[in-house]
Amino acid sequence: MAEEPEKTWQWVTVDDYEKLAVPTTIKIKKWWKKFVRWVTPEQEHEGEEEQSQVLELSFDTAAETLDDCFSDWLNDDDDSSLRWIIAPPHSGVEEAVQKWAEKHSLAEVSLPDRESLCDPDDSPMPEFSPKSDDNNPWIMPQLAHSFLRQTNGLRWVREFFSQVLSGEAGKGVIVCDSWAWAFLEKVWPVPVNQLWTLQGLDQNALEQLGLARGDGRLRALAALSRGNAGVAAAYSDRYQRGSEKAFDTPALPSEINDATAFVCYALLLHRGMTKTQLVQALPIVSGSQLEIQLQVLKQRALIELEQELWYVTARGYPVVRDLLMSRGFWLDRF
C-alpha cells in the first residue's frame, strides 16, 4: 500500500469534528445500484480476480500525527492537565493511541474486574502510579471497561472521575469508547476540556488508504461507514466493483424484539461483554432468551465472540446502529 499522505489522519477536538452526510443503509443499497454501472469502465475489470479480502490498516501514521498534536503538552512538566480521547467502535483511535502511549512509556491505570463491580462488599478503588517530581503522565486504556450499567457497577468509574477531575491523579490520557462516553457524560455531568478524536474519513481519505476506487464507490463507502476507518476496511472488497452486492450488509434477524436491541446496546455501551456481564447488566432478559439472542446475532454476523467477550462486528456496526436509532436508544455522537 502506498504511503499515506500526512492529512489522511487528523486529530480534532470533538467540538470540531465534522460529521459526514450519511443516508440510512437501506438508502445506500438503493443509491449504490445507480452508481454500479458507471463506477469503473468495463475494460478495467479484465484481468482482475474477484477478491473479498479485507484490507488491513496500519495506524502508525495516526499515532505519529497524535505525537505532533500532543507533544507540547506531553513535554510540559508544569502542565498537569488531562487529555480525553473518544474512540468510536472499530475506528482505529484506540490502536493509534496505544502505539503512541507505548512510544512514550506511559504507565497504564489498572482496570477493575468488571464482574466483581456489582458486589456491594467489594470496594474497588482506582490505583494510579505514584506521582514523581517529573510529573510522568499515565493512560487509562479504555474507560468503557471500568463499569457495568447496573446499580453497583458504577462505583469505580465515579471514583475515577472524582480523582482525575480534582487533580489528585496528576497528568493523564483517558481513552473511552464513544458509546460509553455518551452514557458517562450523563452519569458524571461535569464538562471536561481537551476532548479529542480522529476526524472521520471522507472519500478522498478513503482513496488515499486504498479502500476503494471510483467516485461513486468511494461516496457509498464513506456514507456506509460514516467515515469510520475500520468499518470501511471491513467493506473493502476492492476488486468486486462490478457487483451490486459489493457493500451487502448483514441482515437483521427476522424477528426483532426488545431483547435484541438491549443486547446490541449493552455490547456497544460496554465495548464488549462476557455472557456473565450481560446477565448482570440485563436482568430483564432471561438466561435462555439471552443465549438465543447471542446465537442468532452471531449467525447473522452482527456480533462475534473474541477472547470470551462478545462484540458488535465492524460489518454489523452500521446495521446495529440503525436498529438502535430506529428504536430510540441514546446514540453516540459519531
XYZ file of C-alpha atoms in Angstrom, residues 24-317:
294
model
C -29.505 5.053 6.020
C -28.077 1.701 4.983
C -31.252 0.986 3.012
C -30.830 4.192 1.033
C -27.182 3.331 0.446
C -28.130 -0.003 -1.109
C -30.541 1.718 -3.495
C -28.068 4.515 -4.171
C -25.304 2.041 -4.945
C -27.330 0.439 -7.718
C -27.455 3.789 -9.521
C -23.658 4.029 -9.488
C -22.674 0.441 -10.132
C -22.949 0.645 -13.930
C -20.524 3.529 -14.307
C -18.261 3.324 -11.266
C -15.500 1.643 -13.296
C -15.215 1.309 -17.084
C -15.929 -2.247 -18.180
C -12.473 -2.799 -19.634
C -10.836 -2.211 -16.249
C -12.386 -5.420 -14.963
C -10.299 -7.529 -17.319
C -7.556 -9.491 -15.632
C -8.777 -8.722 -12.092
C -9.627 -11.578 -9.788
C -12.667 -11.420 -7.613
C -11.465 -10.791 -4.076
C -13.238 -10.290 -0.758
C -10.168 -9.947 1.428
C -10.482 -7.170 3.990
C -7.739 -4.570 3.783
C -5.561 -4.473 6.899
C -4.998 -0.917 8.080
C -1.940 0.417 9.865
C -2.414 3.193 12.383
C 1.265 4.111 12.665
C 0.723 7.381 10.825
C -2.242 8.228 13.042
C -0.027 7.660 16.092
C 2.657 9.931 14.639
C 0.069 12.625 13.978
C -1.094 12.372 17.584
C 2.514 12.840 18.668
C 2.616 16.121 16.754
C -0.663 17.175 18.331
C 0.198 16.315 21.946
C 3.971 16.868 22.020
C 3.927 20.314 23.647
C 1.523 19.172 26.353
C 3.444 15.939 26.956
C 6.778 17.719 27.348
C 5.497 20.496 29.607
C 6.350 19.402 33.146
C 4.307 22.260 34.583
C 1.123 21.179 32.794
C -0.779 18.538 34.773
C -3.986 18.712 32.756
C -5.827 15.798 31.186
C -6.424 14.710 27.610
C -9.611 12.776 26.846
C -9.760 10.735 23.633
C -13.064 9.385 22.355
C -12.901 6.231 20.223
C -15.850 5.176 18.048
C -16.012 1.372 17.625
C -13.586 -0.008 15.009
C -12.299 3.490 14.171
C -8.631 2.765 14.937
C -8.473 5.525 17.552
C -7.700 3.113 20.383
C -4.990 1.349 18.357
C -3.303 4.629 17.397
C -3.327 5.920 20.976
C -1.886 2.632 22.251
C 1.020 2.876 19.789
C 1.634 6.467 20.873
C 1.469 5.576 24.583
C 3.938 2.703 24.155
C 6.365 5.015 22.386
C 6.336 7.372 25.371
C 6.192 4.636 28.043
C 3.010 5.918 29.660
C 2.002 3.894 32.725
C -1.393 2.220 32.423
C -4.083 2.632 35.066
C -5.203 -0.837 36.170
C -8.753 -1.646 35.144
C -11.108 -3.181 37.722
C -12.581 -6.662 37.437
C -15.943 -5.825 35.896
C -17.663 -8.943 37.183
C -16.810 -8.011 40.777
C -18.027 -4.426 40.380
C -21.575 -5.461 41.240
C -20.532 -6.989 44.565
C -21.534 -4.443 47.243
C -18.981 -5.936 49.661
C -16.130 -5.165 47.284
C -14.945 -1.571 47.129
C -12.609 -1.268 44.144
C -10.681 1.982 44.004
C -8.692 3.394 41.089
C -4.948 2.973 41.527
C -2.533 5.399 39.920
C 1.228 5.204 39.677
C 2.900 7.222 42.436
C 3.472 10.821 41.439
C 7.031 11.743 40.704
C 8.921 15.019 40.503
C 8.882 14.992 36.719
C 5.080 14.561 36.615
C 5.138 11.430 34.450
C 1.772 11.011 32.712
C -0.391 7.896 32.827
C -3.004 6.448 30.474
C -6.419 4.894 31.024
C -6.542 2.447 28.067
C -10.340 2.044 27.893
C -12.742 3.671 30.323
C -15.633 1.651 28.868
C -14.174 -1.432 30.556
C -14.326 0.124 34.018
C -18.055 -0.081 34.693
C -21.260 -2.054 34.272
C -24.575 -0.311 33.783
C -26.001 -1.706 36.980
C -26.771 -0.313 40.443
C -23.386 -1.161 41.958
C -21.455 -1.290 38.713
C -20.676 2.436 38.520
C -18.808 2.863 41.812
C -15.312 2.553 40.361
C -15.862 4.941 37.471
C -17.483 7.552 39.728
C -14.420 7.468 41.978
C -12.192 7.669 38.905
C -13.935 10.842 37.717
C -13.693 12.306 41.212
C -9.945 11.746 41.418
C -8.890 12.797 37.935
C -11.081 15.906 37.729
C -9.925 17.087 41.151
C -6.306 16.882 40.037
C -5.397 14.180 42.558
C -4.282 11.763 39.839
C -1.948 14.141 38.020
C -1.358 14.297 34.290
C -3.020 11.645 32.153
C -4.732 10.490 28.983
C -8.157 8.842 29.145
C -9.388 6.752 26.219
C -13.097 5.989 26.126
C -15.367 4.324 23.592
C -17.847 6.782 22.069
C -20.934 4.845 23.203
C -19.656 4.571 26.753
C -18.809 8.265 26.747
C -22.328 9.237 25.641
C -23.598 7.370 28.706
C -20.912 8.507 31.170
C -21.482 12.155 30.302
C -24.858 11.735 31.976
C -23.516 9.716 34.912
C -20.973 12.454 35.691
C -22.321 15.640 34.045
C -19.217 17.757 34.595
C -17.860 19.275 31.361
C -14.311 18.248 30.513
C -11.782 20.084 28.369
C -9.457 18.705 25.687
C -11.818 16.070 24.292
C -10.205 14.644 21.130
C -10.863 12.078 18.406
C -9.852 11.210 14.845
C -11.720 13.073 12.147
C -13.907 10.742 10.080
C -12.541 9.774 6.668
C -14.195 11.274 3.610
C -13.997 9.752 0.139
C -10.629 11.397 -0.575
C -9.080 9.947 2.575
C -10.527 6.515 1.800
C -8.986 6.667 -1.655
C -5.580 7.534 -0.184
C -5.838 4.480 2.061
C -6.579 2.282 -0.943
C -10.001 1.195 0.292
C -11.856 1.755 -2.980
C -11.710 3.268 -6.428
C -14.265 5.240 -8.411
C -16.108 8.311 -7.210
C -19.443 6.565 -6.757
C -17.990 3.649 -4.827
C -15.991 5.933 -2.573
C -19.011 8.064 -1.763
C -21.057 4.980 -0.962
C -18.300 3.547 1.243
C -17.831 6.833 3.116
C -21.572 7.050 3.716
C -21.975 3.450 4.831
C -19.021 3.642 7.220
C -19.803 7.175 8.473
C -16.113 7.886 7.911
C -15.096 5.054 10.271
C -11.822 3.529 9.045
C -12.388 0.060 10.474
C -15.927 -0.223 9.149
C -14.788 0.995 5.724
C -11.981 -1.583 5.734
C -14.472 -4.332 6.591
C -16.329 -3.479 3.384
C -13.157 -3.095 1.341
C -13.745 -5.804 -1.262
C -11.627 -3.678 -3.548
C -11.922 -5.692 -6.724
C -15.620 -6.508 -6.687
C -16.509 -3.223 -8.307
C -18.986 -4.656 -10.797
C -21.235 -6.332 -8.229
C -24.342 -4.812 -6.729
C -23.579 -6.807 -3.581
C -20.146 -5.256 -3.022
C -21.381 -3.485 0.115
C -24.015 -6.009 1.109
C -24.679 -5.572 4.831
C -25.573 -8.337 7.306
C -29.310 -8.851 7.689
C -31.148 -8.339 10.948
C -32.990 -11.339 12.426
C -36.467 -11.840 11.010
C -37.960 -11.223 14.445
C -36.692 -8.182 16.329
C -37.773 -7.634 19.924
C -36.679 -5.616 22.941
C -34.158 -8.266 23.960
C -32.415 -7.974 20.580
C -31.991 -4.235 20.976
C -30.968 -4.469 24.657
C -28.220 -6.981 23.886
C -26.855 -4.924 20.983
C -26.921 -1.722 23.018
C -25.227 -3.319 26.025
C -22.392 -4.670 23.856
C -21.767 -1.225 22.343
C -22.170 0.630 25.638
C -19.571 -1.557 27.378
C -17.337 -2.115 24.332
C -17.735 -5.854 24.552
C -19.000 -8.082 27.376
C -18.827 -11.651 28.612
C -22.056 -13.593 28.951
C -21.806 -13.274 32.726
C -21.519 -9.500 32.451
C -24.518 -9.400 30.121
C -26.551 -11.300 32.708
C -25.528 -8.778 35.368
C -26.338 -5.754 33.194
C -29.559 -7.147 31.657
C -31.585 -8.754 34.473
C -34.787 -8.189 32.466
C -33.582 -10.626 29.783
C -33.885 -14.267 30.816
C -30.898 -16.567 30.507
C -32.478 -18.638 27.734
C -33.542 -15.534 25.791
C -30.058 -14.085 26.137
C -28.497 -17.260 24.756
C -30.936 -17.241 21.822
C -30.155 -13.614 21.014
C -26.403 -14.186 21.108
C -26.575 -17.155 18.779
C -28.991 -15.545 16.310
C -26.989 -12.315 16.137
C -23.790 -14.307 15.710
C -25.286 -16.322 12.856
C -26.196 -13.043 11.163
C -22.570 -11.833 11.536
C -23.754 -8.873 13.596
C -21.760 -9.903 16.681
C -18.758 -12.139 17.337
C -17.031 -13.808 20.277
C -13.391 -12.924 20.838
C -11.457 -13.985 23.947
C -14.698 -14.569 25.882
C -16.048 -11.107 25.016
C -18.986 -10.545 22.681
C -18.601 -7.577 20.307
C -20.617 -5.938 17.552
C -18.718 -6.673 14.333
C -17.334 -3.991 12.038
C -19.598 -5.141 9.195
C -22.573 -5.323 11.514
C -21.997 -1.957 13.177
